[in-house]
């Protein structure tokens, strides 16, 4: 240990932002551990490093005990007379430190110390990273792709690094070193010892849509326009329901921007993912109809108890309402929280005709049953009519 160590510590503090006091503590802890391991001692020791010269020493720390102490352990105790012989007051219970730095404290001990120091440096960096990003949890940050390993993408965020795992990537997106990406901070793990980084980010999470709109639309940040709901099929399409607290402000227009500039920037960031911006309504019929944009809706019938909605669209709008692989209908259902059954006008007409026929048959059957009850009693005997009864009386 020499002045070169001190220079290295100063450089680490400057380049990595780790307080030198943390490093000195790490080194002293490492020296203490190396001493115990190398010399197989269970005694109390204290390591100390000179912060100016880099010179280190190890001290044995022992408790002052009476000269007739029966459970005396030379690694843990020192007799009172011996403590006083060393110039210490020798009060019972005091701790006495004696220099114990071995001359043979060489390469093995130094290597052990180095490993512990490196681990402490990693822990300190992880803590710094946690302190920096715990306040950015569930926010969007911009990173630069540094490398791709086994499908996992590592991004550089200033002096820090974050992980975009395969599970949080958007299908179809390609990431190459040097790409700038906006990512959603999904998780910050203080104790992520099995990973290279404690910050996990996402491009797949639907909340990234909300955060991107907050960055692009000042009216959202001001609270005038609110995002009420978001549904997403990553890489394909998203739906965003918006509401304005000010009647003079158009929520959809605010999000779209002049000539579509605001939403286009978000679409570009998401590498072409389509985005439908629809007006939110507390009326479920209106909200469901809006959610199926860009299809035209003729009628919406809702079952409040079961949260099921039956929707009728023009014949030429059915495929548009359902969407490719049913995505439009699926996203509308997620956005509104309703189960949506979509029929075209022809299908609905057939259903209505069948229903009308069924209702007519049921009404006819009910009328026949009523006529029978009026003509016959409970035992099947015919009930005399009023004319018959008068004739009998005459």
mmCIF file of C-alpha atoms in Angstrom:
data_model
loop_
_atom_site.group_PDB
_atom_site.id
_atom_site.type_symbol
_atom_site.label_atom_id
_atom_site.label_comp_id
_atom_site.label_asym_id
_atom_site.label_seq_id
_atom_site.Cartn_x
_atom_site.Cartn_y
_atom_site.Cartn_z
ATOM 1 C CA UNK A 1 0.000 0.000 0.000
ATOM 2 C CA UNK A 2 1.425 3.395 -0.951
ATOM 3 C CA UNK A 3 0.578 6.775 -2.401
ATOM 4 C CA UNK A 4 -0.479 5.062 -5.647
ATOM 5 C CA UNK A 5 -3.452 3.630 -3.754
ATOM 6 C CA UNK A 6 -4.492 7.089 -2.608
ATOM 7 C CA UNK A 7 -4.260 8.393 -6.172
ATOM 8 C CA UNK A 8 -6.419 5.472 -7.374
ATOM 9 C CA UNK A 9 -9.045 6.183 -4.709
ATOM 10 C CA UNK A 10 -9.170 9.859 -5.687
ATOM 11 C CA UNK A 11 -9.581 8.853 -9.347
ATOM 12 C CA UNK A 12 -12.415 6.427 -8.508
ATOM 13 C CA UNK A 13 -14.175 9.140 -6.523
ATOM 14 C CA UNK A 14 -13.863 11.567 -9.430
ATOM 15 C CA UNK A 15 -14.849 9.149 -12.229
ATOM 16 C CA UNK A 16 -17.486 7.039 -10.502
ATOM 17 C CA UNK A 17 -18.832 9.428 -7.913
ATOM 18 C CA UNK A 18 -18.040 7.147 -4.954
ATOM 19 C CA UNK A 19 -17.130 8.981 -1.768
ATOM 20 C CA UNK A 20 -13.505 8.256 -0.840
ATOM 21 C CA UNK A 21 -14.536 7.654 2.788
ATOM 22 C CA UNK A 22 -16.631 4.689 1.602
ATOM 23 C CA UNK A 23 -13.566 3.307 -0.171
ATOM 24 C CA UNK A 24 -11.303 3.784 2.845
ATOM 25 C CA UNK A 25 -13.837 1.956 5.003
ATOM 26 C CA UNK A 26 -13.987 -0.814 2.404
ATOM 27 C CA UNK A 27 -10.201 -1.179 2.370
ATOM 28 C CA UNK A 28 -9.961 -1.256 6.153
ATOM 29 C CA UNK A 29 -12.693 -3.877 6.302
ATOM 30 C CA UNK A 30 -10.869 -5.851 3.611
ATOM 31 C CA UNK A 31 -7.572 -5.756 5.487
ATOM 32 C CA UNK A 32 -9.253 -6.936 8.666
ATOM 33 C CA UNK A 33 -10.908 -9.817 6.842
ATOM 34 C CA UNK A 34 -7.701 -10.741 5.024
ATOM 35 C CA UNK A 35 -5.789 -10.793 8.315
ATOM 36 C CA UNK A 36 -8.330 -13.085 9.973
ATOM 37 C CA UNK A 37 -8.520 -15.436 7.016
ATOM 38 C CA UNK A 38 -4.798 -15.635 6.395
ATOM 39 C CA UNK A 39 -3.824 -16.167 10.010
ATOM 40 C CA UNK A 40 -6.941 -18.127 11.037
ATOM 41 C CA UNK A 41 -7.555 -15.975 14.089
ATOM 42 C CA UNK A 42 -10.833 -15.260 15.834
ATOM 43 C CA UNK A 43 -9.437 -12.350 17.802
ATOM 44 C CA UNK A 44 -10.737 -8.811 17.601
ATOM 45 C CA UNK A 45 -8.696 -6.730 15.190
ATOM 46 C CA UNK A 46 -8.868 -3.249 13.733
ATOM 47 C CA UNK A 47 -7.317 -2.194 10.454
ATOM 48 C CA UNK A 48 -6.311 1.377 9.754
ATOM 49 C CA UNK A 49 -5.025 3.089 6.628
ATOM 50 C CA UNK A 50 -3.198 6.378 6.516
ATOM 51 C CA UNK A 51 -5.270 8.532 4.165
ATOM 52 C CA UNK A 52 -2.252 10.582 3.171
ATOM 53 C CA UNK A 53 0.440 7.955 2.552
ATOM 54 C CA UNK A 54 -1.571 4.762 2.021
ATOM 55 C CA UNK A 55 0.376 2.968 4.778
ATOM 56 C CA UNK A 56 -1.778 0.487 6.694
ATOM 57 C CA UNK A 57 -1.588 -1.240 10.069
ATOM 58 C CA UNK A 58 -3.522 -3.967 11.829
ATOM 59 C CA UNK A 59 -4.130 -3.770 15.579
ATOM 60 C CA UNK A 60 -5.161 -6.481 18.001
ATOM 61 C CA UNK A 61 -7.982 -5.257 20.237
ATOM 62 C CA UNK A 62 -8.192 -6.928 23.663
ATOM 63 C CA UNK A 63 -10.177 -6.318 26.841
ATOM 64 C CA UNK A 64 -8.415 -5.580 30.137
ATOM 65 C CA UNK A 65 -9.209 -8.326 32.677
ATOM 66 C CA UNK A 66 -8.059 -9.063 36.248
ATOM 67 C CA UNK A 67 -4.698 -10.821 36.593
ATOM 68 C CA UNK A 68 -6.464 -13.893 38.031
ATOM 69 C CA UNK A 69 -9.181 -14.063 35.324
ATOM 70 C CA UNK A 70 -9.920 -17.788 34.873
ATOM 71 C CA UNK A 71 -11.411 -17.655 31.354
ATOM 72 C CA UNK A 72 -8.462 -15.777 29.913
ATOM 73 C CA UNK A 73 -8.070 -15.947 26.117
ATOM 74 C CA UNK A 74 -4.902 -14.276 24.786
ATOM 75 C CA UNK A 75 -6.723 -13.357 21.558
ATOM 76 C CA UNK A 76 -9.517 -11.549 23.390
ATOM 77 C CA UNK A 77 -8.045 -10.508 26.755
ATOM 78 C CA UNK A 78 -5.007 -8.796 28.263
ATOM 79 C CA UNK A 79 -4.099 -8.939 31.948
ATOM 80 C CA UNK A 80 -4.285 -5.681 33.830
ATOM 81 C CA UNK A 81 -0.583 -5.774 34.704
ATOM 82 C CA UNK A 82 0.376 -6.324 31.060
ATOM 83 C CA UNK A 83 -1.799 -3.454 29.938
ATOM 84 C CA UNK A 84 -0.126 -1.121 32.439
ATOM 85 C CA UNK A 85 3.290 -2.356 31.324
ATOM 86 C CA UNK A 86 2.376 -1.077 27.858
ATOM 87 C CA UNK A 87 1.681 2.381 29.310
ATOM 88 C CA UNK A 88 -2.120 1.983 29.307
ATOM 89 C CA UNK A 89 -4.117 3.035 32.410
ATOM 90 C CA UNK A 90 -5.300 -0.568 32.573
ATOM 91 C CA UNK A 91 -8.797 0.046 33.881
ATOM 92 C CA UNK A 92 -10.843 -3.161 33.910
ATOM 93 C CA UNK A 93 -13.109 -3.431 30.870
ATOM 94 C CA UNK A 94 -11.014 -1.012 28.782
ATOM 95 C CA UNK A 95 -9.839 -2.025 25.339
ATOM 96 C CA UNK A 96 -6.160 -2.080 24.558
ATOM 97 C CA UNK A 97 -4.848 -1.965 21.017
ATOM 98 C CA UNK A 98 -1.458 -3.398 20.134
ATOM 99 C CA UNK A 99 0.218 -3.331 16.756
ATOM 100 C CA UNK A 100 -0.196 -6.702 15.039
ATOM 101 C CA UNK A 101 0.784 -6.059 11.432
ATOM 102 C CA UNK A 102 2.697 -9.160 10.315
ATOM 103 C CA UNK A 103 5.718 -8.824 8.072
ATOM 104 C CA UNK A 104 4.441 -11.747 6.018
ATOM 105 C CA UNK A 105 1.160 -10.034 5.262
ATOM 106 C CA UNK A 106 1.798 -10.442 1.535
ATOM 107 C CA UNK A 107 0.273 -11.386 -1.794
ATOM 108 C CA UNK A 108 -2.572 -13.658 -0.619
ATOM 109 C CA UNK A 109 -3.788 -11.132 1.925
ATOM 110 C CA UNK A 110 -3.497 -8.304 -0.610
ATOM 111 C CA UNK A 111 -5.491 -10.294 -3.196
ATOM 112 C CA UNK A 112 -8.202 -10.993 -0.640
ATOM 113 C CA UNK A 113 -8.294 -7.337 0.266
ATOM 114 C CA UNK A 114 -8.585 -6.398 -3.405
ATOM 115 C CA UNK A 115 -11.583 -8.692 -3.929
ATOM 116 C CA UNK A 116 -13.409 -7.275 -0.950
ATOM 117 C CA UNK A 117 -12.638 -3.731 -2.048
ATOM 118 C CA UNK A 118 -14.017 -4.427 -5.537
ATOM 119 C CA UNK A 119 -17.180 -5.869 -4.022
ATOM 120 C CA UNK A 120 -17.622 -2.855 -1.794
ATOM 121 C CA UNK A 121 -17.112 -0.597 -4.787
ATOM 122 C CA UNK A 122 -19.830 -2.529 -6.645
ATOM 123 C CA UNK A 123 -22.137 -2.212 -3.649
ATOM 124 C CA UNK A 124 -21.469 1.515 -3.448
ATOM 125 C CA UNK A 125 -22.156 1.940 -7.159
ATOM 126 C CA UNK A 126 -25.360 -0.068 -6.804
ATOM 127 C CA UNK A 127 -26.457 2.169 -3.922
ATOM 128 C CA UNK A 128 -25.669 5.300 -5.929
ATOM 129 C CA UNK A 129 -27.650 3.867 -8.837
ATOM 130 C CA UNK A 130 -30.560 3.035 -6.539
ATOM 131 C CA UNK A 131 -30.551 6.518 -5.000
ATOM 132 C CA UNK A 132 -30.516 8.076 -8.470
ATOM 133 C CA UNK A 133 -33.258 5.978 -10.055
ATOM 134 C CA UNK A 134 -35.601 5.227 -7.159
ATOM 135 C CA UNK A 135 -36.924 8.757 -7.690
ATOM 136 C CA UNK A 136 -37.416 8.011 -11.399
ATOM 137 C CA UNK A 137 -39.425 4.840 -10.877
ATOM 138 C CA UNK A 138 -42.402 4.671 -13.283
ATOM 139 C CA UNK A 139 -40.993 7.562 -15.302
ATOM 140 C CA UNK A 140 -39.577 7.706 -18.832
ATOM 141 C CA UNK A 141 -35.850 8.250 -19.331
ATOM 142 C CA UNK A 142 -33.668 8.375 -22.437
ATOM 143 C CA UNK A 143 -30.802 5.931 -22.842
ATOM 144 C CA UNK A 144 -28.285 4.885 -25.475
ATOM 145 C CA UNK A 145 -27.948 1.232 -26.441
ATOM 146 C CA UNK A 146 -24.491 0.115 -25.307
ATOM 147 C CA UNK A 147 -24.605 -3.596 -26.096
ATOM 148 C CA UNK A 148 -26.921 -6.540 -26.760
ATOM 149 C CA UNK A 149 -26.228 -9.870 -25.014
ATOM 150 C CA UNK A 150 -28.396 -12.952 -25.526
ATOM 151 C CA UNK A 151 -31.249 -10.720 -26.614
ATOM 152 C CA UNK A 152 -31.002 -8.512 -23.497
ATOM 153 C CA UNK A 153 -30.286 -4.845 -24.207
ATOM 154 C CA UNK A 154 -28.043 -2.759 -21.951
ATOM 155 C CA UNK A 155 -28.531 0.997 -22.150
ATOM 156 C CA UNK A 156 -26.283 3.749 -20.924
ATOM 157 C CA UNK A 157 -27.961 6.414 -18.802
ATOM 158 C CA UNK A 158 -25.323 9.024 -18.085
ATOM 159 C CA UNK A 159 -22.743 7.193 -15.985
ATOM 160 C CA UNK A 160 -25.194 4.413 -15.150
ATOM 161 C CA UNK A 161 -26.484 1.377 -16.976
ATOM 162 C CA UNK A 162 -29.923 -0.207 -17.162
ATOM 163 C CA UNK A 163 -31.285 -3.470 -18.518
ATOM 164 C CA UNK A 164 -34.042 -3.880 -21.100
ATOM 165 C CA UNK A 165 -34.766 -7.628 -20.814
ATOM 166 C CA UNK A 166 -36.281 -9.666 -23.618
ATOM 167 C CA UNK A 167 -39.561 -9.906 -21.679
ATOM 168 C CA UNK A 168 -39.940 -6.096 -21.727
ATOM 169 C CA UNK A 169 -39.070 -5.556 -25.387
ATOM 170 C CA UNK A 170 -41.618 -4.816 -28.114
ATOM 171 C CA UNK A 171 -41.927 -7.609 -30.693
ATOM 172 C CA UNK A 172 -40.467 -6.496 -33.992
ATOM 173 C CA UNK A 173 -38.309 -3.699 -32.604
ATOM 174 C CA UNK A 174 -34.587 -3.928 -33.445
ATOM 175 C CA UNK A 175 -32.016 -2.462 -31.086
ATOM 176 C CA UNK A 176 -28.454 -1.710 -32.196
ATOM 177 C CA UNK A 177 -25.565 -0.079 -30.305
ATOM 178 C CA UNK A 178 -25.788 3.693 -30.517
ATOM 179 C CA UNK A 179 -29.602 3.841 -30.772
ATOM 180 C CA UNK A 180 -31.292 6.398 -28.506
ATOM 181 C CA UNK A 181 -34.408 5.023 -26.821
ATOM 182 C CA UNK A 182 -36.988 6.296 -24.404
ATOM 183 C CA UNK A 183 -37.710 3.611 -21.820
ATOM 184 C CA UNK A 184 -40.032 3.232 -18.840
ATOM 185 C CA UNK A 185 -38.295 2.635 -15.486
ATOM 186 C CA UNK A 186 -40.060 -0.509 -14.357
ATOM 187 C CA UNK A 187 -38.036 -1.638 -11.353
ATOM 188 C CA UNK A 188 -35.121 -0.483 -9.217
ATOM 189 C CA UNK A 189 -33.697 -3.319 -7.127
ATOM 190 C CA UNK A 190 -31.264 -2.413 -4.352
ATOM 191 C CA UNK A 191 -30.116 -6.034 -3.915
ATOM 192 C CA UNK A 192 -29.792 -7.174 -7.548
ATOM 193 C CA UNK A 193 -26.568 -9.127 -6.984
ATOM 194 C CA UNK A 194 -27.144 -11.606 -9.805
ATOM 195 C CA UNK A 195 -27.405 -8.929 -12.492
ATOM 196 C CA UNK A 196 -25.035 -6.371 -13.917
ATOM 197 C CA UNK A 197 -27.483 -3.600 -13.123
ATOM 198 C CA UNK A 198 -30.233 -2.955 -10.597
ATOM 199 C CA UNK A 199 -32.383 -0.854 -12.973
ATOM 200 C CA UNK A 200 -34.910 -2.698 -15.159
ATOM 201 C CA UNK A 201 -36.643 -0.738 -17.916
ATOM 202 C CA UNK A 202 -39.436 -1.508 -20.366
ATOM 203 C CA UNK A 203 -40.584 -0.595 -23.850
ATOM 204 C CA UNK A 204 -43.569 -2.955 -23.628
ATOM 205 C CA UNK A 205 -45.414 -1.617 -20.584
ATOM 206 C CA UNK A 206 -48.545 0.368 -21.478
ATOM 207 C CA UNK A 207 -47.608 3.092 -18.976
ATOM 208 C CA UNK A 208 -44.887 4.272 -21.353
ATOM 209 C CA UNK A 209 -47.686 5.565 -23.614
ATOM 210 C CA UNK A 210 -49.060 7.737 -20.838
ATOM 211 C CA UNK A 211 -45.627 9.084 -19.918
ATOM 212 C CA UNK A 212 -44.767 9.913 -23.542
ATOM 213 C CA UNK A 213 -47.986 11.930 -23.879
ATOM 214 C CA UNK A 214 -47.161 13.746 -20.644
ATOM 215 C CA UNK A 215 -43.798 14.747 -22.132
ATOM 216 C CA UNK A 216 -45.283 15.904 -25.439
ATOM 217 C CA UNK A 217 -48.552 17.549 -24.350
ATOM 218 C CA UNK A 218 -48.251 20.563 -22.008
ATOM 219 C CA UNK A 219 -51.997 20.482 -21.305
ATOM 220 C CA UNK A 220 -51.562 17.062 -19.688
ATOM 221 C CA UNK A 221 -48.698 18.241 -17.485
ATOM 222 C CA UNK A 222 -50.828 21.254 -16.502
ATOM 223 C CA UNK A 223 -53.720 18.967 -15.530
ATOM 224 C CA UNK A 224 -56.157 20.506 -18.012
ATOM 225 C CA UNK A 225 -56.218 17.326 -20.108
ATOM 226 C CA UNK A 226 -56.345 13.990 -18.312
ATOM 227 C CA UNK A 227 -55.543 10.506 -19.590
ATOM 228 C CA UNK A 228 -58.355 8.338 -18.237
ATOM 229 C CA UNK A 229 -57.371 4.966 -19.682
ATOM 230 C CA UNK A 230 -54.797 3.293 -21.933
ATOM 231 C CA UNK A 231 -54.913 -0.063 -23.698
ATOM 232 C CA UNK A 232 -52.071 -1.389 -25.794
ATOM 233 C CA UNK A 233 -50.987 -4.141 -28.126
ATOM 234 C CA UNK A 234 -47.222 -3.421 -28.122
ATOM 235 C CA UNK A 235 -45.817 -2.664 -31.546
ATOM 236 C CA UNK A 236 -49.238 -2.730 -33.221
ATOM 237 C CA UNK A 237 -51.761 -0.253 -31.782
ATOM 238 C CA UNK A 238 -52.674 1.659 -28.667
ATOM 239 C CA UNK A 239 -55.845 3.433 -27.587
ATOM 240 C CA UNK A 240 -55.796 6.434 -25.269
ATOM 241 C CA UNK A 241 -58.947 7.880 -23.680
ATOM 242 C CA UNK A 242 -58.611 11.570 -22.816
ATOM 243 C CA UNK A 243 -60.782 14.102 -20.981
ATOM 244 C CA UNK A 244 -60.632 17.875 -20.576
ATOM 245 C CA UNK A 245 -61.439 19.677 -17.332
ATOM 246 C CA UNK A 246 -61.854 22.879 -19.378
ATOM 247 C CA UNK A 247 -64.783 22.954 -21.856
ATOM 248 C CA UNK A 248 -62.781 25.378 -24.004
ATOM 249 C CA UNK A 249 -59.952 22.848 -24.497
ATOM 250 C CA UNK A 250 -60.328 19.974 -26.961
ATOM 251 C CA UNK A 251 -58.575 16.979 -25.337
ATOM 252 C CA UNK A 252 -58.172 15.022 -28.569
ATOM 253 C CA UNK A 253 -56.880 18.041 -30.495
ATOM 254 C CA UNK A 254 -54.419 18.848 -27.725
ATOM 255 C CA UNK A 255 -52.934 15.359 -27.902
ATOM 256 C CA UNK A 256 -52.843 15.241 -31.686
ATOM 257 C CA UNK A 257 -51.179 18.631 -31.998
ATOM 258 C CA UNK A 258 -51.003 20.982 -34.958
ATOM 259 C CA UNK A 259 -51.043 18.890 -38.132
ATOM 260 C CA UNK A 260 -50.567 15.824 -35.951
ATOM 261 C CA UNK A 261 -47.116 16.912 -34.791
ATOM 262 C CA UNK A 262 -47.407 15.783 -31.168
ATOM 263 C CA UNK A 263 -48.786 12.319 -31.741
ATOM 264 C CA UNK A 264 -46.440 11.799 -34.694
ATOM 265 C CA UNK A 265 -43.413 12.268 -32.438
ATOM 266 C CA UNK A 266 -44.776 9.613 -30.092
ATOM 267 C CA UNK A 267 -45.509 7.244 -32.982
ATOM 268 C CA UNK A 268 -41.973 7.791 -34.259
ATOM 269 C CA UNK A 269 -40.516 7.005 -30.827
ATOM 270 C CA UNK A 270 -42.567 3.778 -30.784
ATOM 271 C CA UNK A 271 -41.255 2.882 -34.245
ATOM 272 C CA UNK A 272 -44.578 3.208 -36.070
ATOM 273 C CA UNK A 273 -47.051 1.867 -33.523
ATOM 274 C CA UNK A 274 -50.520 3.261 -34.340
ATOM 275 C CA UNK A 275 -52.282 5.340 -31.694
ATOM 276 C CA UNK A 276 -56.023 6.073 -31.451
ATOM 277 C CA UNK A 277 -56.891 9.083 -29.303
ATOM 278 C CA UNK A 278 -60.531 9.044 -28.260
ATOM 279 C CA UNK A 279 -62.698 11.268 -26.043
ATOM 280 C CA UNK A 280 -63.560 9.764 -22.670
ATOM 281 C CA UNK A 281 -67.167 9.780 -21.442
ATOM 282 C CA UNK A 282 -68.845 8.731 -18.203
ATOM 283 C CA UNK A 283 -71.731 7.463 -20.350
ATOM 284 C CA UNK A 284 -70.779 3.840 -21.139
ATOM 285 C CA UNK A 285 -72.755 3.844 -24.401
ATOM 286 C CA UNK A 286 -70.902 6.880 -25.711
ATOM 287 C CA UNK A 287 -67.526 5.678 -24.384
ATOM 288 C CA UNK A 288 -67.900 2.239 -25.981
ATOM 289 C CA UNK A 289 -68.915 3.790 -29.294
ATOM 290 C CA UNK A 290 -65.900 6.108 -29.172
ATOM 291 C CA UNK A 291 -63.548 3.278 -28.258
ATOM 292 C CA UNK A 292 -64.214 1.451 -31.534
ATOM 293 C CA UNK A 293 -62.800 4.343 -33.587
ATOM 294 C CA UNK A 294 -62.373 4.573 -36.499
ATOM 295 C CA UNK A 295 -65.434 2.399 -37.115
ATOM 296 C CA UNK A 296 -68.869 4.041 -37.235
ATOM 297 C CA UNK A 297 -71.282 2.716 -34.610
ATOM 298 C CA UNK A 298 -75.059 2.565 -35.220
ATOM 299 C CA UNK A 299 -76.210 1.406 -31.815
ATOM 300 C CA UNK A 300 -74.875 0.260 -28.439
ATOM 301 C CA UNK A 301 -76.973 -1.785 -26.026
ATOM 302 C CA UNK A 302 -75.519 -2.347 -22.549
ATOM 303 C CA UNK A 303 -76.136 -4.779 -19.728
ATOM 304 C CA UNK A 304 -74.989 -2.867 -16.656
ATOM 305 C CA UNK A 305 -75.176 -5.860 -14.315
ATOM 306 C CA UNK A 306 -72.881 -8.071 -16.395
ATOM 307 C CA UNK A 307 -70.945 -5.238 -18.097
ATOM 308 C CA UNK A 308 -71.687 -6.653 -21.531
ATOM 309 C CA UNK A 309 -72.267 -4.400 -24.517
ATOM 310 C CA UNK A 310 -73.843 -5.337 -27.855
ATOM 311 C CA UNK A 311 -72.679 -3.068 -30.662
ATOM 312 C CA UNK A 312 -74.148 -2.739 -34.166
ATOM 313 C CA UNK A 313 -72.092 -1.302 -37.005
ATOM 314 C CA UNK A 314 -72.771 -0.893 -40.761
ATOM 315 C CA UNK A 315 -72.097 -3.971 -42.888
ATOM 316 C CA UNK A 316 -69.025 -2.400 -44.475
ATOM 317 C CA UNK A 317 -67.604 -1.390 -41.067
ATOM 318 C CA UNK A 318 -67.572 -4.781 -39.323
ATOM 319 C CA UNK A 319 -63.992 -5.724 -40.225
ATOM 320 C CA UNK A 320 -62.820 -2.227 -39.274
ATOM 321 C CA UNK A 321 -64.592 -2.397 -35.922
ATOM 322 C CA UNK A 322 -63.151 -5.815 -35.102
ATOM 323 C CA UNK A 323 -59.710 -5.084 -36.546
ATOM 324 C CA UNK A 324 -56.953 -7.373 -37.772
ATOM 325 C CA UNK A 325 -56.831 -10.448 -35.528
ATOM 326 C CA UNK A 326 -59.567 -8.788 -33.454
ATOM 327 C CA UNK A 327 -57.133 -6.220 -32.050
ATOM 328 C CA UNK A 328 -59.406 -3.175 -32.348
ATOM 329 C CA UNK A 329 -62.253 -4.876 -30.491
ATOM 330 C CA UNK A 330 -59.847 -6.301 -27.928
ATOM 331 C CA UNK A 331 -58.288 -2.918 -27.221
ATOM 332 C CA UNK A 332 -61.721 -1.287 -26.973
ATOM 333 C CA UNK A 333 -62.775 -3.886 -24.401
ATOM 334 C CA UNK A 334 -59.612 -3.340 -22.343
ATOM 335 C CA UNK A 335 -59.988 0.428 -22.548
ATOM 336 C CA UNK A 336 -63.628 0.515 -21.413
ATOM 337 C CA UNK A 337 -63.636 -2.490 -19.101
ATOM 338 C CA UNK A 338 -66.677 -3.905 -20.926
ATOM 339 C CA UNK A 339 -67.116 -7.146 -22.826
ATOM 340 C CA UNK A 340 -68.077 -6.053 -26.351
ATOM 341 C CA UNK A 341 -70.051 -8.144 -28.845
ATOM 342 C CA UNK A 342 -69.986 -6.579 -32.331
ATOM 343 C CA UNK A 343 -72.528 -7.377 -35.075
ATOM 344 C CA UNK A 344 -73.054 -5.814 -38.474
ATOM 345 C CA UNK A 345 -76.422 -4.369 -39.459
ATOM 346 C CA UNK A 346 -77.501 -7.413 -41.503
ATOM 347 C CA UNK A 347 -76.656 -9.811 -38.710
ATOM 348 C CA UNK A 348 -78.477 -7.590 -36.240
ATOM 349 C CA UNK A 349 -81.532 -7.418 -38.541
ATOM 350 C CA UNK A 350 -81.688 -11.206 -38.742
ATOM 351 C CA UNK A 351 -81.396 -11.379 -34.967
ATOM 352 C CA UNK A 352 -84.105 -8.751 -34.522
ATOM 353 C CA UNK A 353 -86.411 -10.561 -36.962
ATOM 354 C CA UNK A 354 -85.806 -13.866 -35.226
ATOM 355 C CA UNK A 355 -86.371 -12.186 -31.861
ATOM 356 C CA UNK A 356 -89.567 -10.523 -33.114
ATOM 357 C CA UNK A 357 -90.820 -13.857 -34.456
ATOM 358 C CA UNK A 358 -90.017 -15.524 -31.162
ATOM 359 C CA UNK A 359 -91.783 -12.778 -29.218
ATOM 360 C CA UNK A 360 -94.814 -13.061 -31.535
ATOM 361 C CA UNK A 361 -94.982 -16.821 -31.008
ATOM 362 C CA UNK A 362 -94.637 -16.376 -27.258
ATOM 363 C CA UNK A 363 -97.414 -13.752 -27.266
ATOM 364 C CA UNK A 364 -99.692 -16.046 -29.325
ATOM 365 C CA UNK A 365 -99.037 -18.958 -26.994
ATOM 366 C CA UNK A 366 -99.769 -16.753 -23.994
ATOM 367 C CA UNK A 367 -103.040 -15.580 -25.559
ATOM 368 C CA UNK A 368 -104.136 -19.140 -26.300
ATOM 369 C CA UNK A 369 -103.346 -20.125 -22.708
ATOM 370 C CA UNK A 370 -105.388 -17.211 -21.411
ATOM 371 C CA UNK A 371 -108.326 -18.097 -23.697
ATOM 372 C CA UNK A 372 -108.231 -21.657 -22.437
ATOM 373 C CA UNK A 373 -108.259 -20.561 -18.812
ATOM 374 C CA UNK A 374 -111.268 -18.330 -19.492
ATOM 375 C CA UNK A 375 -113.174 -21.211 -21.178
ATOM 376 C CA UNK A 376 -112.345 -24.127 -18.845
ATOM 377 C CA UNK A 377 -112.037 -24.513 -15.103
ATOM 378 C CA UNK A 378 -109.132 -26.142 -13.262
ATOM 379 C CA UNK A 379 -110.657 -29.647 -13.815
ATOM 380 C CA UNK A 380 -111.089 -29.117 -17.537
ATOM 381 C CA UNK A 381 -114.841 -28.578 -17.371
ATOM 382 C CA UNK A 382 -116.226 -25.979 -19.729
ATOM 383 C CA UNK A 383 -117.326 -22.828 -17.992
ATOM 384 C CA UNK A 384 -120.822 -21.758 -19.095
ATOM 385 C CA UNK A 385 -120.925 -18.446 -20.841
ATOM 386 C CA UNK A 386 -123.161 -15.633 -19.595
ATOM 387 C CA UNK A 387 -125.701 -16.218 -22.448
ATOM 388 C CA UNK A 388 -125.994 -19.905 -21.552
ATOM 389 C CA UNK A 389 -126.605 -19.080 -17.908
ATOM 390 C CA UNK A 390 -129.466 -16.648 -18.764
ATOM 391 C CA UNK A 391 -131.197 -19.172 -20.995
ATOM 392 C CA UNK A 392 -131.081 -21.773 -18.240
ATOM 393 C CA UNK A 393 -132.654 -19.319 -15.787
ATOM 394 C CA UNK A 394 -135.537 -18.653 -18.202
#
